[in-house]
Coordinates of C-alpha atoms and ligand atoms in Angstrom, one line a residue:
M1 CA -20.4 21.5 -20.9
R2 CA -17.1 19.7 -20.7
K3 CA -14.0 21.5 -21.8
T4 CA -12.1 19.5 -24.4
G5 CA -8.4 19.5 -24.9
S6 CA -9.1 20.4 -28.5
T7 CA -9.6 24.0 -27.4
W8 CA -6.0 23.6 -26.4
S9 CA -5.1 21.8 -29.7
Q10 CA -2.6 24.4 -30.8
E11 CA -0.7 23.8 -27.6
I12 CA -0.6 20.1 -28.2
D13 CA 0.4 20.5 -31.9
A14 CA 3.1 23.0 -31.1
R15 CA 4.6 20.7 -28.5
T16 CA 4.3 17.3 -30.1
A17 CA 7.7 17.4 -31.8
A18 CA 9.4 18.5 -28.6
M19 CA 7.6 15.8 -26.6
T20 CA 8.7 13.2 -29.1
S21 CA 12.3 14.2 -28.9
L22 CA 12.1 14.3 -25.1
R23 CA 10.8 10.7 -25.2
R24 CA 13.7 9.8 -27.5
D25 CA 16.2 11.4 -25.2
F26 CA 14.8 9.3 -22.3
H27 CA 14.9 6.3 -24.6
R28 CA 18.5 6.9 -25.4
H29 CA 19.4 7.1 -21.7
P30 CA 17.4 4.5 -19.9
E31 CA 17.9 3.9 -16.2
L32 CA 16.9 1.0 -14.0
S33 CA 14.5 1.1 -11.1
F34 CA 15.6 3.4 -8.3
Q35 CA 18.6 4.5 -10.3
E36 CA 16.7 7.1 -12.5
R37 CA 19.0 9.9 -11.5
R38 CA 19.5 11.6 -14.9
T39 CA 15.8 11.1 -15.7
A40 CA 14.7 12.6 -12.4
E41 CA 17.1 15.6 -12.8
I42 CA 15.6 16.4 -16.2
I43 CA 12.1 16.1 -14.9
A44 CA 12.9 18.4 -12.0
E45 CA 14.7 20.9 -14.3
R46 CA 11.8 21.0 -16.7
L47 CA 9.2 21.5 -14.0
H48 CA 11.3 24.2 -12.4
A49 CA 11.6 26.0 -15.7
A50 CA 7.8 25.9 -16.1
N51 CA 7.6 27.5 -12.6
L52 CA 6.0 24.6 -10.8
E53 CA 6.7 24.0 -7.2
V54 CA 9.1 21.0 -7.3
R55 CA 9.7 18.3 -4.7
A56 CA 12.6 15.9 -5.6
G57 CA 14.5 13.1 -3.9
I58 CA 11.3 11.2 -2.9
A59 CA 11.0 7.4 -2.6
G60 CA 14.7 6.5 -2.4
S61 CA 15.8 9.7 -4.1
T62 CA 14.5 9.5 -7.7
G63 CA 10.8 10.4 -7.2
V64 CA 9.8 13.9 -8.3
V65 CA 6.5 15.8 -7.8
G66 CA 5.5 19.1 -9.5
I67 CA 2.7 21.2 -8.1
L68 CA 1.0 23.6 -10.3
R69 CA -1.5 26.1 -8.8
G70 CA -3.9 27.5 -11.4
D71 CA -5.1 31.1 -11.1
R72 CA -8.7 30.0 -10.9
P73 CA -10.4 28.2 -8.0
G74 CA -10.8 24.5 -8.4
R75 CA -10.0 21.0 -7.1
T76 CA -6.7 19.3 -6.5
I77 CA -6.1 16.4 -8.8
A78 CA -3.0 14.1 -9.2
W79 CA -1.5 12.7 -12.4
R80 CA 0.9 9.9 -12.1
A81 CA 3.7 8.7 -14.5
D82 CA 6.4 6.1 -14.0
I83 CA 9.9 6.7 -15.2
D84 CA 12.1 3.6 -15.1
A85 CA 13.5 1.1 -17.7
L86 CA 14.2 -2.6 -17.8
P87 CA 17.3 -4.8 -17.7
L88 CA 17.3 -5.7 -21.5
T89 CA 19.6 -5.1 -24.4
E90 CA 17.7 -3.3 -27.1
T91 CA 17.7 -4.8 -30.7
L92 CA 16.1 -1.7 -32.4
E93 CA 18.5 0.1 -34.7
A94 CA 17.7 3.8 -34.4
P95 CA 19.7 6.9 -33.5
F96 CA 17.8 7.1 -30.3
A97 CA 18.1 3.5 -29.4
S98 CA 19.4 2.8 -25.9
G99 CA 23.0 3.9 -25.4
T100 CA 23.3 1.8 -22.3
P101 CA 23.9 -1.9 -23.0
G102 CA 21.7 -4.1 -20.8
V103 CA 19.2 -1.3 -20.1
M104 CA 16.2 -0.4 -22.2
H105 CA 12.9 1.4 -22.1
A106 CA 10.9 -1.6 -23.2
C107 CA 7.6 -0.7 -21.5
G108 CA 6.9 2.8 -22.7
H109 CA 7.7 4.6 -19.5
D110 CA 9.9 7.0 -21.5
G111 CA 6.7 8.0 -23.2
H112 CA 4.8 8.3 -19.9
T113 CA 7.4 10.7 -18.6
A114 CA 7.5 12.8 -21.7
I115 CA 3.7 13.1 -21.8
A116 CA 3.5 14.1 -18.1
I117 CA 6.2 16.7 -18.4
T118 CA 4.5 18.2 -21.5
L119 CA 1.1 18.1 -19.7
A120 CA 2.7 20.1 -16.9
E121 CA 4.3 22.6 -19.3
I122 CA 1.0 23.2 -21.1
L123 CA -0.9 23.8 -17.9
A124 CA 1.8 26.1 -16.7
A125 CA 1.9 28.1 -19.9
R126 CA -1.8 28.8 -19.5
R127 CA -2.0 29.0 -15.8
A128 CA -4.4 31.9 -15.9
E129 CA -7.1 29.6 -17.4
V130 CA -6.3 26.6 -15.2
P131 CA -8.6 25.9 -12.2
G132 CA -7.4 24.3 -9.0
T133 CA -4.1 22.5 -8.3
A134 CA -2.5 19.9 -10.5
V135 CA -0.1 17.5 -8.8
L136 CA 2.2 15.8 -11.3
I137 CA 3.8 12.7 -9.8
F138 CA 6.8 11.0 -11.3
Q139 CA 7.4 7.7 -9.5
P140 CA 10.5 5.6 -9.8
A141 CA 10.8 1.8 -10.0
E142 CA 7.4 0.7 -11.3
E143 CA 9.1 -2.3 -13.0
V144 CA 10.0 -3.8 -9.7
L145 CA 6.6 -2.8 -8.3
G146 CA 8.5 -0.9 -5.6
G147 CA 8.2 2.9 -6.3
A148 CA 4.5 3.7 -5.9
R149 CA 4.2 2.7 -2.2
P150 CA 7.0 4.9 -0.9
M151 CA 5.7 7.8 -2.9
V152 CA 2.2 7.4 -1.4
E153 CA 3.8 6.9 2.1
A154 CA 5.9 10.1 1.5
G155 CA 2.6 11.9 1.3
V156 CA 2.6 13.0 -2.3
L157 CA -1.2 12.7 -2.3
E158 CA -1.5 14.6 1.0
Q159 CA 0.4 17.9 0.5
P160 CA -1.6 19.2 -1.1
R161 CA -4.4 16.8 -0.6
A162 CA -5.3 15.4 -4.1
E163 CA -9.0 14.3 -4.4
E164 CA -8.5 12.0 -7.3
V165 CA -5.6 10.4 -9.3
Y166 CA -5.3 9.6 -13.0
G167 CA -2.7 8.1 -15.2
L168 CA -2.1 6.2 -18.5
H169 CA -0.1 3.3 -19.8
L170 CA 0.9 3.1 -23.4
T171 CA 0.2 -0.3 -25.0
T172 CA 1.3 -2.0 -28.3
Q173 CA -1.9 -4.1 -28.0
M174 CA -3.9 -1.4 -29.6
P175 CA -3.3 0.9 -32.6
A176 CA -2.2 4.5 -32.1
G177 CA -5.2 6.7 -32.0
T178 CA -7.2 4.5 -29.7
V179 CA -7.8 4.5 -25.9
M180 CA -9.0 1.8 -23.6
V181 CA -10.9 2.8 -20.4
R182 CA -12.3 0.0 -18.3
P183 CA -14.0 0.1 -14.9
G184 CA -13.2 -2.4 -12.2
P185 CA -10.3 -4.8 -12.3
N186 CA -7.9 -4.0 -15.1
M187 CA -4.5 -5.5 -14.3
A188 CA -3.6 -8.6 -12.3
S189 CA -2.1 -8.8 -8.9
A190 CA 1.6 -9.9 -8.9
D191 CA 3.5 -12.0 -6.4
S192 CA 7.1 -12.9 -6.8
I193 CA 7.9 -16.6 -6.2
L194 CA 11.2 -18.1 -5.2
V195 CA 11.7 -21.9 -5.4
E196 CA 14.9 -23.2 -3.8
V197 CA 15.7 -26.9 -4.5
T198 CA 18.4 -28.6 -2.5
G199 CA 20.0 -31.9 -3.5
R200 CA 23.5 -33.2 -3.1
G201 CA 26.2 -32.4 -5.6
G202 CA 28.5 -34.8 -7.4
H203 CA 29.9 -36.1 -10.7
G204 CA 27.6 -35.9 -13.7
A205 CA 28.6 -39.4 -14.7
Y206 CA 27.3 -40.9 -11.4
P207 CA 23.9 -39.3 -10.7
H208 CA 23.0 -42.3 -8.5
L209 CA 25.6 -41.1 -6.0
S210 CA 24.1 -37.6 -5.9
V211 CA 20.7 -36.0 -5.5
D212 CA 20.1 -34.0 -8.7
P213 CA 18.3 -30.7 -7.9
V214 CA 18.1 -29.7 -11.6
T215 CA 15.9 -32.7 -12.5
A216 CA 13.7 -32.1 -9.5
A217 CA 13.4 -28.4 -10.3
A218 CA 12.4 -29.2 -13.9
H219 CA 9.6 -31.4 -12.6
I220 CA 8.5 -28.8 -10.2
L221 CA 8.4 -26.2 -13.0
I222 CA 6.2 -28.5 -15.2
G223 CA 4.0 -29.4 -12.2
M224 CA 3.4 -25.8 -11.4
Q225 CA 1.7 -25.3 -14.7
H226 CA -0.8 -28.1 -13.8
L227 CA -1.4 -26.4 -10.5
V228 CA -3.0 -23.6 -12.5
A229 CA -4.6 -25.9 -15.1
K230 CA -6.1 -28.4 -12.6
E231 CA -6.7 -26.4 -9.4
V232 CA -8.0 -23.1 -10.7
S233 CA -11.6 -23.0 -12.1
A234 CA -11.8 -22.6 -15.8
H235 CA -13.8 -19.5 -15.2
E236 CA -11.0 -17.9 -13.3
T237 CA -7.5 -16.8 -14.4
A238 CA -4.0 -17.3 -13.1
V239 CA -0.6 -17.2 -14.6
L240 CA 2.5 -18.8 -13.0
T241 CA 5.7 -18.1 -14.9
I242 CA 9.2 -19.0 -14.0
G243 CA 11.4 -16.4 -15.6
Q244 CA 14.8 -17.4 -14.1
I245 CA 16.5 -20.7 -13.4
V246 CA 19.9 -20.7 -11.8
A247 CA 21.9 -23.9 -11.2
G248 CA 25.3 -25.3 -11.7
T249 CA 28.7 -24.2 -12.9
K250 CA 29.7 -26.8 -15.5
N251 CA 28.2 -29.4 -17.8
N252 CA 29.4 -32.5 -15.9
I253 CA 28.9 -31.4 -12.4
I254 CA 25.6 -32.1 -10.6
P255 CA 25.1 -29.0 -8.5
A256 CA 23.9 -29.0 -4.9
T257 CA 21.1 -26.5 -5.4
A258 CA 18.9 -25.1 -8.1
T259 CA 16.9 -21.8 -7.8
M260 CA 13.9 -20.7 -9.7
R261 CA 12.3 -17.3 -9.6
G262 CA 8.9 -16.6 -11.1
T263 CA 5.8 -14.5 -10.9
L264 CA 2.2 -15.3 -10.0
R265 CA -0.6 -13.3 -11.6
T266 CA -4.3 -13.5 -10.6
F267 CA -7.4 -11.3 -10.4
A268 CA -9.4 -13.0 -7.6
D269 CA -8.1 -13.0 -4.1
D270 CA -9.3 -16.6 -3.4
V271 CA -7.4 -17.9 -6.5
R272 CA -4.2 -16.2 -5.4
E273 CA -4.6 -17.5 -1.8
H274 CA -5.2 -21.0 -3.0
I275 CA -2.0 -21.1 -5.1
V276 CA 0.1 -19.3 -2.5
R277 CA -1.1 -21.9 0.1
R278 CA -0.6 -24.9 -2.2
L279 CA 2.8 -24.1 -3.7
P280 CA 5.1 -24.9 -0.8
A281 CA 3.7 -28.4 -0.2
F282 CA 3.3 -29.0 -3.9
A283 CA 6.9 -28.2 -4.7
A284 CA 8.2 -30.1 -1.6
D285 CA 6.2 -33.2 -2.5
I286 CA 7.6 -33.3 -6.0
A287 CA 11.1 -32.7 -4.8
R288 CA 10.7 -35.5 -2.3
A289 CA 9.9 -37.9 -5.2
Y290 CA 13.4 -37.1 -6.5
R291 CA 15.0 -37.3 -3.0
A292 CA 15.5 -33.6 -3.0
E293 CA 14.0 -30.8 -0.9
A294 CA 12.2 -27.7 -2.1
R295 CA 11.3 -24.5 -0.3
V296 CA 9.0 -21.9 -1.7
T297 CA 9.0 -18.3 -0.7
V298 CA 6.2 -16.0 -1.9
G299 CA 7.9 -12.6 -1.9
D300 CA 6.7 -9.7 0.2
S301 CA 6.6 -7.4 -2.8
R302 CA 3.0 -8.4 -3.6
C303 CA 1.2 -5.9 -5.9
P304 CA -2.6 -6.0 -5.7
T305 CA -5.0 -5.9 -8.6
V306 CA -5.4 -2.6 -10.3
I307 CA -9.1 -1.6 -9.9
N308 CA -10.5 1.5 -11.5
H309 CA -13.2 3.4 -9.7
E310 CA -16.6 3.5 -11.5
R311 CA -17.4 7.2 -11.4
Q312 CA -13.9 8.3 -12.3
T313 CA -13.7 5.8 -15.1
A314 CA -17.0 6.9 -16.6
F315 CA -15.6 10.4 -16.4
V316 CA -12.3 9.5 -18.3
R317 CA -14.4 7.7 -20.9
E318 CA -16.5 10.8 -21.4
C319 CA -13.4 13.0 -21.7
A320 CA -11.7 10.5 -24.1
T321 CA -14.8 10.3 -26.2
A322 CA -15.0 14.1 -26.4
E323 CA -11.4 14.2 -27.5
L324 CA -11.2 11.4 -30.0
G325 CA -14.8 10.4 -30.9
P326 CA -16.6 7.2 -29.8
H327 CA -14.9 4.9 -32.2
A328 CA -11.5 5.5 -30.7
V329 CA -12.6 4.6 -27.2
S330 CA -13.2 1.0 -26.0
E331 CA -13.2 -0.9 -22.7
G332 CA -10.5 -3.4 -23.7
T333 CA -10.0 -6.5 -21.7
P334 CA -8.3 -7.0 -18.3
V335 CA -4.6 -7.8 -18.7
M336 CA -2.4 -10.2 -16.7
A337 CA 0.3 -7.5 -16.5
S338 CA 0.6 -5.8 -13.1
D339 CA 1.3 -2.2 -12.2
D340 CA 1.9 -0.5 -8.9
M341 CA -0.4 2.3 -9.9
T342 CA -2.7 0.2 -7.7
Y343 CA -1.3 1.9 -4.6
F344 CA -2.4 5.3 -5.8
L345 CA -5.8 4.0 -6.7
R346 CA -6.1 2.4 -3.3
A347 CA -5.3 5.8 -1.7
R348 CA -7.6 7.9 -3.9
P349 CA -10.4 7.2 -6.4
G350 CA -9.2 7.5 -10.0
C351 CA -8.7 5.7 -13.3
Y352 CA -5.7 4.2 -15.1
F353 CA -6.4 4.0 -18.8
R354 CA -4.5 2.6 -21.8
V355 CA -3.3 4.4 -24.9
G356 CA -2.5 2.6 -28.1
I357 CA 1.0 2.8 -29.6
A358 CA 0.9 -0.2 -32.0
P359 CA 2.2 0.4 -35.5
A360 CA -0.4 0.8 -38.2
D361 CA 0.7 -2.5 -39.8
G362 CA 2.7 -5.5 -38.8
H363 CA 2.9 -7.3 -35.5
P364 CA 4.3 -5.3 -32.6
A365 CA 6.8 -6.8 -30.2
P366 CA 5.3 -7.3 -26.8
H367 CA 6.3 -5.0 -23.9
H368 CA 9.4 -6.2 -22.1
A369 CA 10.8 -7.7 -25.3
P370 CA 14.2 -6.5 -26.7
G371 CA 12.5 -5.6 -30.0
F372 CA 9.8 -3.4 -28.3
E373 CA 9.0 -0.3 -30.4
M374 CA 6.4 2.3 -30.0
N375 CA 4.4 4.2 -32.6
E376 CA 5.0 7.7 -31.4
A377 CA 1.7 8.8 -33.0
G378 CA 0.2 7.6 -29.8
L379 CA 2.0 10.2 -27.7
P380 CA -0.1 13.3 -28.6
V381 CA -3.2 11.1 -28.2
G382 CA -2.3 10.3 -24.7
L383 CA -1.4 13.9 -24.0
R384 CA -4.7 15.1 -25.5
V385 CA -6.8 12.8 -23.4
G386 CA -4.7 13.4 -20.3
L387 CA -5.1 17.2 -20.7
G388 CA -8.9 16.8 -21.2
V389 CA -9.1 14.6 -18.0
M390 CA -7.0 17.0 -15.9
L391 CA -8.7 20.2 -17.1
N392 CA -12.2 18.8 -16.4
A393 CA -11.3 17.1 -13.2
L394 CA -9.7 20.3 -11.8
E395 CA -12.8 22.3 -12.5
A396 CA -14.7 22.8 -9.2
Ligands
ZN401 ZN1 6.7 -3.0 -17.7
ZN402 ZN1 4.9 -0.4 -17.7

């Protein structure tokens, strides 16, 4: 018979207010990838206070791990949370809105951190009933897809050796009170794309005496959309987004170069490989039509598809259903967002599930938008399912 977190309901209820204000504190003080010093300090302090064994200063100094050894025999299971914020200026007006202009928790990682700390504190408070060893992993720099790999390489799954790894991502795509648990591919792979267009600068009034890289870049950008539409099967998926264009200094100067940065998202390896292989010649050929040159670099920060393991996913689904009832649990659909949780799931079997935080009414702003806002009613739901998953997985 599975143990449900509901037997621990009082703990969850008693700590929900504190968890929410902890989330608000992180929200008020967001920190960018690999700069999460205050956040990491608070995490380490709280874990110390709960009498966990704490390792700090991992993965470029802001990764933290808390190890909790239960009093009963059991397995060793890891829980992973990410802790970083994004380079955005928040538009929400609330007392806990970001106090740092240009930095904002617009993805919910403040919530992930608060949930994981509270999870650790609950397990610690009832250590006598806890089987096995829980490894609570707080990784920096998910938003640049750079924090997970150094954590894994630092051996956070090795000492002690975790058998499985679990974690959650909050999402405004589903209402608070619901959970999505999906086996197999869940989140797309991500590649960063750099397109450098070189022309020849000159006066804006005499374009015929120059080679205009801005016009060439514009055509490359439009053309890239057709690369997806016309060279990827309609049964497959790919997204190619240019999120940054940098060129020029003044309205009437034709610059010498234009630079575009973007991201490629796919699920199937052969689709990714096709686009990665095609892009350089494709961009160069378009540039040549405009007498310019283009060079494409596909970044080395590739993040592979997030794939949930069948058995562990069925297990999470069972736990979530026990906690919330069958109507609150669905498979959901794969999303084009990426997440470096994939490096943990490649190292150990496990499951990354999603927890709804959409408001009961209205249209939520998407993640990574300056108006992003979470329905905090989703926080105790995530905690409840997380606790159920950990308690049952730890049981030998
Ligand atoms: Zn994000
Ligand atoms: Zn995120």
